[in-house]
Amino acid sequence: MHDPTTAPRTDAAKTPRLDEGGTPQFTWRRLLSISGSVTAVAFTLAAAAMSDIEAAVVAAGFFATAFLLPTRWGGVGAAGLALLSAVALFFMGTAAIVNVSSGSTLRSVAISAGLAALSLVTLSAGLAVLVGKADRGPNGPSVTVVAALAALTVALAAGAATDAAVPPTVDAAVVTDNLAFSPPDLTASAGEVTVAVTNDDLFWHTFTVPDLGVDLPVPAGGERTVTFDAPPGTYEIVCRIPGHTEAGMVGTIAVAG
C-alpha cells in the first residue's frame, strides 16, 4: 500500500500558505504587484506635475514590468521592478537627504522622500520574489514597510522644521527643466562669479563648467549656488549625468572683461 507519509512534498511547498479562513496569506508576490503599481502611478503623477520626461520614462518602465508579473515572464518582471526600484531609490533617497540637510522646500522633500519610500518597498519585495520567497508571507508587518514609512516620516518632519536659507547675491541664475538649462546662455563679469541653480526636474543634474573646474550637483527640487573665479571668455556648461549632455543639456556662460 502507498504510504502517505512518504509522498513527495513538492506541490505543497509551491502552494501559498492559507490563513485560518482558507484564503492565501499576503505574500511577497502580492506586495510586489501592489507596490510596483503604486510606484508606477506615483512616478506618473510626478512626471505630469513637473513635466519631466525622465520621470515619465521611469513610470513607463514600472508599468511594463509590473504588467509582466502575472504572466509566464513573471521572473523578468520581478527582476525589472527590482532594478528600476534600486535606481530610483538611489536618486530619490540621496535627493531627500540632501534636500533635508540643506533646508529645501517641504514640497521637494516630500516628493523625493515619498518616491524613495515606495522604491524601497518595491525593491525589497522584488528581491524576496527573486530569491524564491514569492509565495511566502511576511511574519507580521513587513520590516521593509516599517522602515520605509519611518524614513518618509523623518524626512517630512525634518523638511517641515527647517528654515529657508537666505539666498546669496548672485550674478546669474539658471533653472534645469526637462533636460535643459533655462536660460541656456548666461552672462557675467570677470572675477568672482556666483551662479544660482534650481533643479525643477525629478532627477539629479549638475551645473558643470569643465574649463573653469566648476562641478555643482543639484538634487531633485533643490536649489544650489556656486562661486568661482572666471577670466574673460565664453565657456561651455554641461550636465555630467550620463546621457544628459547627449540629450541636449548644454549651455554657455559669457564672461566679460
PDB file of C-alpha atoms in Angstrom:
ATOM      1  CA  MET A   1       0.000   0.000   0.000  1.00  0.00           C
ATOM      2  CA  HIS A   2       1.026   3.546  -0.615  1.00  0.00           C
ATOM      3  CA  ASP A   3       2.375   5.216   2.485  1.00  0.00           C
ATOM      4  CA  PRO A   4       1.139   8.833   2.557  1.00  0.00           C
ATOM      5  CA  THR A   5       3.984   9.796   4.862  1.00  0.00           C
ATOM      6  CA  THR A   6       6.465   9.176   2.067  1.00  0.00           C
ATOM      7  CA  ALA A   7       4.624  11.188  -0.607  1.00  0.00           C
ATOM      8  CA  PRO A   8       6.600  13.990  -2.249  1.00  0.00           C
ATOM      9  CA  ARG A   9       6.015  17.426  -0.780  1.00  0.00           C
ATOM     10  CA  THR A  10       6.777  19.401  -3.925  1.00  0.00           C
ATOM     11  CA  ASP A  11       3.199  20.527  -4.621  1.00  0.00           C
ATOM     12  CA  ALA A  12       2.580  21.504  -1.018  1.00  0.00           C
ATOM     13  CA  ALA A  13       5.775  23.551  -0.966  1.00  0.00           C
ATOM     14  CA  LYS A  14       4.586  25.505  -4.003  1.00  0.00           C
ATOM     15  CA  THR A  15       1.118  26.154  -2.614  1.00  0.00           C
ATOM     16  CA  PRO A  16       0.661  29.511  -0.869  1.00  0.00           C
ATOM     17  CA  ARG A  17       0.062  29.128   2.824  1.00  0.00           C
ATOM     18  CA  LEU A  18      -3.506  29.809   3.929  1.00  0.00           C
ATOM     19  CA  ASP A  19      -4.796  31.727   6.891  1.00  0.00           C
ATOM     20  CA  GLU A  20      -7.471  30.408   9.250  1.00  0.00           C
ATOM     21  CA  GLY A  21     -10.213  31.482   6.843  1.00  0.00           C
ATOM     22  CA  GLY A  22      -8.761  29.474   3.967  1.00  0.00           C
ATOM     23  CA  THR A  23      -7.577  32.481   1.944  1.00  0.00           C
ATOM     24  CA  PRO A  24      -3.966  32.934   0.786  1.00  0.00           C
ATOM     25  CA  GLN A  25      -1.668  34.923   3.014  1.00  0.00           C
ATOM     26  CA  PHE A  26      -0.440  38.334   1.934  1.00  0.00           C
ATOM     27  CA  THR A  27       2.629  37.179   0.021  1.00  0.00           C
ATOM     28  CA  TRP A  28       5.778  38.876  -1.240  1.00  0.00           C
ATOM     29  CA  ARG A  29       4.473  38.426  -4.784  1.00  0.00           C
ATOM     30  CA  ARG A  30       1.288  40.281  -3.923  1.00  0.00           C
ATOM     31  CA  LEU A  31       3.239  43.014  -2.154  1.00  0.00           C
ATOM     32  CA  LEU A  32       5.478  43.400  -5.225  1.00  0.00           C
ATOM     33  CA  SER A  33       2.459  43.660  -7.523  1.00  0.00           C
ATOM     34  CA  ILE A  34       0.806  46.313  -5.366  1.00  0.00           C
ATOM     35  CA  SER A  35       3.925  48.359  -4.594  1.00  0.00           C
ATOM     36  CA  GLY A  36       5.129  48.183  -8.208  1.00  0.00           C
ATOM     37  CA  SER A  37       1.803  49.512  -9.483  1.00  0.00           C
ATOM     38  CA  VAL A  38       1.606  52.229  -6.824  1.00  0.00           C
ATOM     39  CA  THR A  39       5.182  53.321  -7.586  1.00  0.00           C
ATOM     40  CA  ALA A  40       4.333  53.474 -11.294  1.00  0.00           C
ATOM     41  CA  VAL A  41       1.336  55.702 -10.564  1.00  0.00           C
ATOM     42  CA  ALA A  42       3.412  57.910  -8.247  1.00  0.00           C
ATOM     43  CA  PHE A  43       6.089  58.482 -10.880  1.00  0.00           C
ATOM     44  CA  THR A  44       3.364  59.197 -13.440  1.00  0.00           C
ATOM     45  CA  LEU A  45       1.860  61.864 -11.196  1.00  0.00           C
ATOM     46  CA  ALA A  46       5.301  63.352 -10.549  1.00  0.00           C
ATOM     47  CA  ALA A  47       6.038  63.376 -14.281  1.00  0.00           C
ATOM     48  CA  ALA A  48       2.748  65.156 -15.002  1.00  0.00           C
ATOM     49  CA  ALA A  49       3.178  67.684 -12.190  1.00  0.00           C
ATOM     50  CA  MET A  50       6.771  68.525 -13.127  1.00  0.00           C
ATOM     51  CA  SER A  51       6.556  67.956 -16.913  1.00  0.00           C
ATOM     52  CA  ASP A  52       9.537  65.626 -16.529  1.00  0.00           C
ATOM     53  CA  ILE A  53      10.423  63.309 -19.418  1.00  0.00           C
ATOM     54  CA  GLU A  54      12.767  61.122 -17.328  1.00  0.00           C
ATOM     55  CA  ALA A  55      10.077  60.545 -14.712  1.00  0.00           C
ATOM     56  CA  ALA A  56       7.639  59.552 -17.465  1.00  0.00           C
ATOM     57  CA  VAL A  57      10.146  57.030 -18.838  1.00  0.00           C
ATOM     58  CA  VAL A  58      10.678  55.548 -15.372  1.00  0.00           C
ATOM     59  CA  ALA A  59       6.904  55.336 -14.830  1.00  0.00           C
ATOM     60  CA  ALA A  60       6.504  53.509 -18.155  1.00  0.00           C
ATOM     61  CA  GLY A  61       9.209  51.070 -17.065  1.00  0.00           C
ATOM     62  CA  PHE A  62       7.418  50.353 -13.793  1.00  0.00           C
ATOM     63  CA  PHE A  63       4.099  49.808 -15.578  1.00  0.00           C
ATOM     64  CA  ALA A  64       5.658  47.487 -18.161  1.00  0.00           C
ATOM     65  CA  THR A  65       7.491  45.303 -15.643  1.00  0.00           C
ATOM     66  CA  ALA A  66       4.528  45.185 -13.248  1.00  0.00           C
ATOM     67  CA  PHE A  67       2.362  44.025 -16.171  1.00  0.00           C
ATOM     68  CA  LEU A  68       4.686  41.035 -16.656  1.00  0.00           C
ATOM     69  CA  LEU A  69       4.296  39.733 -13.078  1.00  0.00           C
ATOM     70  CA  PRO A  70       1.160  37.596 -13.583  1.00  0.00           C
ATOM     71  CA  THR A  71       2.400  36.225 -16.919  1.00  0.00           C
ATOM     72  CA  ARG A  72       4.877  33.493 -17.826  1.00  0.00           C
ATOM     73  CA  TRP A  73       7.501  36.260 -17.800  1.00  0.00           C
ATOM     74  CA  GLY A  74       6.933  36.982 -14.114  1.00  0.00           C
ATOM     75  CA  GLY A  75      10.602  36.454 -13.265  1.00  0.00           C
ATOM     76  CA  VAL A  76      11.614  39.092 -15.800  1.00  0.00           C
ATOM     77  CA  GLY A  77       9.010  41.436 -14.338  1.00  0.00           C
ATOM     78  CA  ALA A  78      10.301  40.928 -10.798  1.00  0.00           C
ATOM     79  CA  ALA A  79      13.893  41.489 -11.895  1.00  0.00           C
ATOM     80  CA  GLY A  80      12.888  44.620 -13.809  1.00  0.00           C
ATOM     81  CA  LEU A  81      10.977  46.047 -10.866  1.00  0.00           C
ATOM     82  CA  ALA A  82      13.898  45.353  -8.534  1.00  0.00           C
ATOM     83  CA  LEU A  83      16.368  47.050 -10.895  1.00  0.00           C
ATOM     84  CA  LEU A  84      14.172  50.089 -11.530  1.00  0.00           C
ATOM     85  CA  SER A  85      13.493  50.428  -7.804  1.00  0.00           C
ATOM     86  CA  ALA A  86      17.201  50.274  -6.955  1.00  0.00           C
ATOM     87  CA  VAL A  87      17.958  53.092  -9.394  1.00  0.00           C
ATOM     88  CA  ALA A  88      15.001  55.181  -8.218  1.00  0.00           C
ATOM     89  CA  LEU A  89      15.889  54.580  -4.550  1.00  0.00           C
ATOM     90  CA  PHE A  90      19.442  55.814  -5.112  1.00  0.00           C
ATOM     91  CA  PHE A  91      18.423  59.033  -6.864  1.00  0.00           C
ATOM     92  CA  MET A  92      15.352  59.802  -4.750  1.00  0.00           C
ATOM     93  CA  GLY A  93      16.965  58.776  -1.460  1.00  0.00           C
ATOM     94  CA  THR A  94      20.068  60.902  -1.929  1.00  0.00           C
ATOM     95  CA  ALA A  95      17.919  63.799  -3.119  1.00  0.00           C
ATOM     96  CA  ALA A  96      15.743  63.588   0.003  1.00  0.00           C
ATOM     97  CA  ILE A  97      18.763  63.510   2.324  1.00  0.00           C
ATOM     98  CA  VAL A  98      20.444  66.471   0.631  1.00  0.00           C
ATOM     99  CA  ASN A  99      17.218  68.479   0.460  1.00  0.00           C
ATOM    100  CA  VAL A 100      16.505  67.927   4.151  1.00  0.00           C
ATOM    101  CA  SER A 101      20.046  68.799   5.247  1.00  0.00           C
ATOM    102  CA  SER A 102      20.102  72.000   3.185  1.00  0.00           C
ATOM    103  CA  GLY A 103      16.673  73.295   4.154  1.00  0.00           C
ATOM    104  CA  SER A 104      14.926  72.862   0.810  1.00  0.00           C
ATOM    105  CA  THR A 105      11.177  73.312   0.473  1.00  0.00           C
ATOM    106  CA  LEU A 106       8.761  70.817   2.013  1.00  0.00           C
ATOM    107  CA  ARG A 107       7.394  70.026  -1.458  1.00  0.00           C
ATOM    108  CA  SER A 108      10.775  68.930  -2.806  1.00  0.00           C
ATOM    109  CA  VAL A 109      11.484  66.870   0.323  1.00  0.00           C
ATOM    110  CA  ALA A 110       8.048  65.224   0.252  1.00  0.00           C
ATOM    111  CA  ILE A 111       8.272  64.195  -3.407  1.00  0.00           C
ATOM    112  CA  SER A 112      11.773  62.723  -3.226  1.00  0.00           C
ATOM    113  CA  ALA A 113      11.239  61.055   0.173  1.00  0.00           C
ATOM    114  CA  GLY A 114       7.884  59.586  -0.822  1.00  0.00           C
ATOM    115  CA  LEU A 115       9.234  58.108  -4.057  1.00  0.00           C
ATOM    116  CA  ALA A 116      12.269  56.772  -2.173  1.00  0.00           C
ATOM    117  CA  ALA A 117       9.996  55.038   0.342  1.00  0.00           C
ATOM    118  CA  LEU A 118       7.900  53.407  -2.393  1.00  0.00           C
ATOM    119  CA  SER A 119      11.037  52.337  -4.249  1.00  0.00           C
ATOM    120  CA  LEU A 120      12.453  50.763  -1.080  1.00  0.00           C
ATOM    121  CA  VAL A 121       9.314  48.668  -0.563  1.00  0.00           C
ATOM    122  CA  THR A 122       9.242  47.553  -4.205  1.00  0.00           C
ATOM    123  CA  LEU A 123      12.960  46.728  -4.216  1.00  0.00           C
ATOM    124  CA  SER A 124      12.691  44.599  -1.083  1.00  0.00           C
ATOM    125  CA  ALA A 125       9.623  42.733  -2.363  1.00  0.00           C
ATOM    126  CA  GLY A 126      11.298  42.181  -5.722  1.00  0.00           C
ATOM    127  CA  LEU A 127      14.405  40.717  -4.106  1.00  0.00           C
ATOM    128  CA  ALA A 128      12.250  38.435  -1.935  1.00  0.00           C
ATOM    129  CA  VAL A 129      10.485  37.116  -5.040  1.00  0.00           C
ATOM    130  CA  LEU A 130      13.764  36.601  -6.903  1.00  0.00           C
ATOM    131  CA  VAL A 131      15.264  34.517  -4.074  1.00  0.00           C
ATOM    132  CA  GLY A 132      12.268  32.166  -4.038  1.00  0.00           C
ATOM    133  CA  LYS A 133      10.000  33.666  -1.387  1.00  0.00           C
ATOM    134  CA  ALA A 134       7.261  34.728  -3.812  1.00  0.00           C
ATOM    135  CA  ASP A 135       4.509  32.681  -2.163  1.00  0.00           C
ATOM    136  CA  ARG A 136       5.583  33.286   1.408  1.00  0.00           C
ATOM    137  CA  GLY A 137       4.025  35.929   3.543  1.00  0.00           C
ATOM    138  CA  PRO A 138       5.962  38.283   5.846  1.00  0.00           C
ATOM    139  CA  ASN A 139       5.545  37.358   9.506  1.00  0.00           C
ATOM    140  CA  GLY A 140       3.638  40.328  10.775  1.00  0.00           C
ATOM    141  CA  PRO A 141       4.213  43.858   9.455  1.00  0.00           C
ATOM    142  CA  SER A 142       6.986  43.884   6.905  1.00  0.00           C
ATOM    143  CA  VAL A 143      10.231  45.326   8.208  1.00  0.00           C
ATOM    144  CA  THR A 144      10.642  46.942   4.827  1.00  0.00           C
ATOM    145  CA  VAL A 145       7.326  48.776   5.025  1.00  0.00           C
ATOM    146  CA  VAL A 146       8.025  49.971   8.556  1.00  0.00           C
ATOM    147  CA  ALA A 147      11.498  51.212   7.583  1.00  0.00           C
ATOM    148  CA  ALA A 148      10.169  52.976   4.502  1.00  0.00           C
ATOM    149  CA  LEU A 149       7.371  54.726   6.387  1.00  0.00           C
ATOM    150  CA  ALA A 150       9.775  55.700   9.170  1.00  0.00           C
ATOM    151  CA  ALA A 151      12.198  57.190   6.650  1.00  0.00           C
ATOM    152  CA  LEU A 152       9.365  59.103   4.996  1.00  0.00           C
ATOM    153  CA  THR A 153       8.082  60.433   8.328  1.00  0.00           C
ATOM    154  CA  VAL A 154      11.545  61.600   9.412  1.00  0.00           C
ATOM    155  CA  ALA A 155      12.173  63.257   6.058  1.00  0.00           C
ATOM    156  CA  LEU A 156       8.861  65.113   6.075  1.00  0.00           C
ATOM    157  CA  ALA A 157       9.263  66.198   9.694  1.00  0.00           C
ATOM    158  CA  ALA A 158      12.779  67.468   9.063  1.00  0.00           C
ATOM    159  CA  GLY A 159      11.663  69.253   5.927  1.00  0.00           C
ATOM    160  CA  ALA A 160       8.811  70.949   7.768  1.00  0.00           C
ATOM    161  CA  ALA A 161      11.090  72.053  10.605  1.00  0.00           C
ATOM    162  CA  THR A 162      13.896  73.580   8.543  1.00  0.00           C
ATOM    163  CA  ASP A 163      14.038  77.287   7.889  1.00  0.00           C
ATOM    164  CA  ALA A 164      14.509  78.594   4.387  1.00  0.00           C
ATOM    165  CA  ALA A 165      18.100  79.599   3.762  1.00  0.00           C
ATOM    166  CA  VAL A 166      18.865  83.215   2.895  1.00  0.00           C
ATOM    167  CA  PRO A 167      19.907  83.229  -0.765  1.00  0.00           C
ATOM    168  CA  PRO A 168      23.254  84.880  -1.529  1.00  0.00           C
ATOM    169  CA  THR A 169      23.650  87.703  -4.026  1.00  0.00           C
ATOM    170  CA  VAL A 170      24.070  86.061  -7.425  1.00  0.00           C
ATOM    171  CA  ASP A 171      25.466  87.179 -10.757  1.00  0.00           C
ATOM    172  CA  ALA A 172      23.425  84.732 -12.828  1.00  0.00           C
ATOM    173  CA  ALA A 173      20.600  82.255 -12.281  1.00  0.00           C
ATOM    174  CA  VAL A 174      19.637  79.165 -14.248  1.00  0.00           C
ATOM    175  CA  VAL A 175      16.867  76.573 -13.966  1.00  0.00           C
ATOM    176  CA  THR A 176      17.185  72.949 -15.072  1.00  0.00           C
ATOM    177  CA  ASP A 177      13.851  71.887 -16.506  1.00  0.00           C
ATOM    178  CA  ASN A 178      13.002  68.867 -18.665  1.00  0.00           C
ATOM    179  CA  LEU A 179      16.628  68.096 -19.569  1.00  0.00           C
ATOM    180  CA  ALA A 180      17.540  71.680 -20.458  1.00  0.00           C
ATOM    181  CA  PHE A 181      19.211  74.722 -18.927  1.00  0.00           C
ATOM    182  CA  SER A 182      16.939  77.779 -18.884  1.00  0.00           C
ATOM    183  CA  PRO A 183      18.214  80.179 -19.991  1.00  0.00           C
ATOM    184  CA  PRO A 184      20.908  78.200 -21.838  1.00  0.00           C
ATOM    185  CA  ASP A 185      23.245  81.180 -22.176  1.00  0.00           C
ATOM    186  CA  LEU A 186      24.416  83.157 -19.139  1.00  0.00           C
ATOM    187  CA  THR A 187      26.471  86.329 -18.802  1.00  0.00           C
ATOM    188  CA  ALA A 188      28.696  87.594 -16.004  1.00  0.00           C
ATOM    189  CA  SER A 189      31.588  89.963 -15.332  1.00  0.00           C
ATOM    190  CA  ALA A 190      35.134  88.700 -14.927  1.00  0.00           C
ATOM    191  CA  GLY A 191      36.326  87.911 -11.428  1.00  0.00           C
ATOM    192  CA  GLU A 192      34.373  86.158  -8.715  1.00  0.00           C
ATOM    193  CA  VAL A 193      31.097  84.827 -10.156  1.00  0.00           C
ATOM    194  CA  THR A 194      28.170  83.367  -8.210  1.00  0.00           C
ATOM    195  CA  VAL A 195      25.556  81.324 -10.057  1.00  0.00           C
ATOM    196  CA  ALA A 196      22.289  80.061  -8.565  1.00  0.00           C
ATOM    197  CA  VAL A 197      20.968  76.783  -9.982  1.00  0.00           C
ATOM    198  CA  THR A 198      17.426  75.477  -9.408  1.00  0.00           C
ATOM    199  CA  ASN A 199      16.538  71.909 -10.390  1.00  0.00           C
ATOM    200  CA  ASP A 200      12.871  71.650 -11.375  1.00  0.00           C
ATOM    201  CA  ASP A 201      13.266  68.070 -12.630  1.00  0.00           C
ATOM    202  CA  LEU A 202      12.692  64.875 -10.655  1.00  0.00           C
ATOM    203  CA  PHE A 203      16.259  63.559 -11.004  1.00  0.00           C
ATOM    204  CA  TRP A 204      19.713  64.916 -10.256  1.00  0.00           C
ATOM    205  CA  HIS A 205      21.523  67.342 -12.563  1.00  0.00           C
ATOM    206  CA  THR A 206      24.897  69.058 -12.416  1.00  0.00           C
ATOM    207  CA  PHE A 207      25.976  72.548 -13.368  1.00  0.00           C
ATOM    208  CA  THR A 208      29.386  71.779 -14.777  1.00  0.00           C
ATOM    209  CA  VAL A 209      31.820  74.188 -16.455  1.00  0.00           C
ATOM    210  CA  PRO A 210      34.801  71.948 -17.309  1.00  0.00           C
ATOM    211  CA  ASP A 211      37.193  74.735 -18.324  1.00  0.00           C
ATOM    212  CA  LEU A 212      36.683  76.540 -15.003  1.00  0.00           C
ATOM    213  CA  GLY A 213      36.720  73.478 -12.732  1.00  0.00           C
ATOM    214  CA  VAL A 214      33.079  74.003 -11.712  1.00  0.00           C
ATOM    215  CA  ASP A 215      31.005  70.927 -10.913  1.00  0.00           C
ATOM    216  CA  LEU A 216      27.886  71.593  -8.835  1.00  0.00           C
ATOM    217  CA  PRO A 217      25.474  68.662  -8.163  1.00  0.00           C
ATOM    218  CA  VAL A 218      21.847  69.782  -7.784  1.00  0.00           C
ATOM    219  CA  PRO A 219      19.302  67.239  -6.421  1.00  0.00           C
ATOM    220  CA  ALA A 220      15.674  66.926  -7.437  1.00  0.00           C
ATOM    221  CA  GLY A 221      13.734  70.004  -6.450  1.00  0.00           C
ATOM    222  CA  GLY A 222      16.869  71.534  -4.946  1.00  0.00           C
ATOM    223  CA  GLU A 223      18.447  74.970  -5.192  1.00  0.00           C
ATOM    224  CA  ARG A 224      22.234  75.419  -5.052  1.00  0.00           C
ATOM    225  CA  THR A 225      24.741  78.207  -5.577  1.00  0.00           C
ATOM    226  CA  VAL A 226      28.351  78.035  -6.660  1.00  0.00           C
ATOM    227  CA  THR A 227      31.036  80.722  -6.608  1.00  0.00           C
ATOM    228  CA  PHE A 228      34.123  80.564  -8.811  1.00  0.00           C
ATOM    229  CA  ASP A 229      36.774  82.751 -10.422  1.00  0.00           C
ATOM    230  CA  ALA A 230      36.248  83.363 -14.133  1.00  0.00           C
ATOM    231  CA  PRO A 231      38.562  85.199 -16.529  1.00  0.00           C
ATOM    232  CA  PRO A 232      37.055  86.804 -19.649  1.00  0.00           C
ATOM    233  CA  GLY A 233      35.857  84.332 -22.267  1.00  0.00           C
ATOM    234  CA  THR A 234      32.964  82.068 -23.239  1.00  0.00           C
ATOM    235  CA  TYR A 235      32.728  78.699 -21.527  1.00  0.00           C
ATOM    236  CA  GLU A 236      30.557  75.637 -22.140  1.00  0.00           C
ATOM    237  CA  ILE A 237      28.096  74.468 -19.481  1.00  0.00           C
ATOM    238  CA  VAL A 238      27.045  70.816 -19.366  1.00  0.00           C
ATOM    239  CA  CYS A 239      25.265  68.331 -17.115  1.00  0.00           C
ATOM    240  CA  ARG A 240      27.565  65.367 -16.461  1.00  0.00           C
ATOM    241  CA  ILE A 241      24.792  62.927 -15.505  1.00  0.00           C
ATOM    242  CA  PRO A 242      25.139  60.103 -18.088  1.00  0.00           C
ATOM    243  CA  GLY A 243      23.038  60.801 -21.169  1.00  0.00           C
ATOM    244  CA  HIS A 244      22.047  64.341 -20.250  1.00  0.00           C
ATOM    245  CA  THR A 245      24.655  66.164 -22.316  1.00  0.00           C
ATOM    246  CA  GLU A 246      23.811  63.960 -25.289  1.00  0.00           C
ATOM    247  CA  ALA A 247      20.130  64.820 -24.759  1.00  0.00           C
ATOM    248  CA  GLY A 248      20.977  68.500 -25.264  1.00  0.00           C
ATOM    249  CA  MET A 249      21.578  69.674 -21.722  1.00  0.00           C
ATOM    250  CA  VAL A 250      24.265  72.202 -22.626  1.00  0.00           C
ATOM    251  CA  GLY A 251      24.719  75.957 -22.433  1.00  0.00           C
ATOM    252  CA  THR A 252      27.316  78.700 -22.196  1.00  0.00           C
ATOM    253  CA  ILE A 253      28.450  81.406 -19.813  1.00  0.00           C
ATOM    254  CA  ALA A 254      29.985  84.509 -21.411  1.00  0.00           C
ATOM    255  CA  VAL A 255      32.321  86.355 -19.040  1.00  0.00           C
ATOM    256  CA  ALA A 256      33.043  89.953 -19.983  1.00  0.00           C
ATOM    257  CA  GLY A 257      36.353  91.613 -19.146  1.00  0.00           C
TER     258      GLY A 257
END
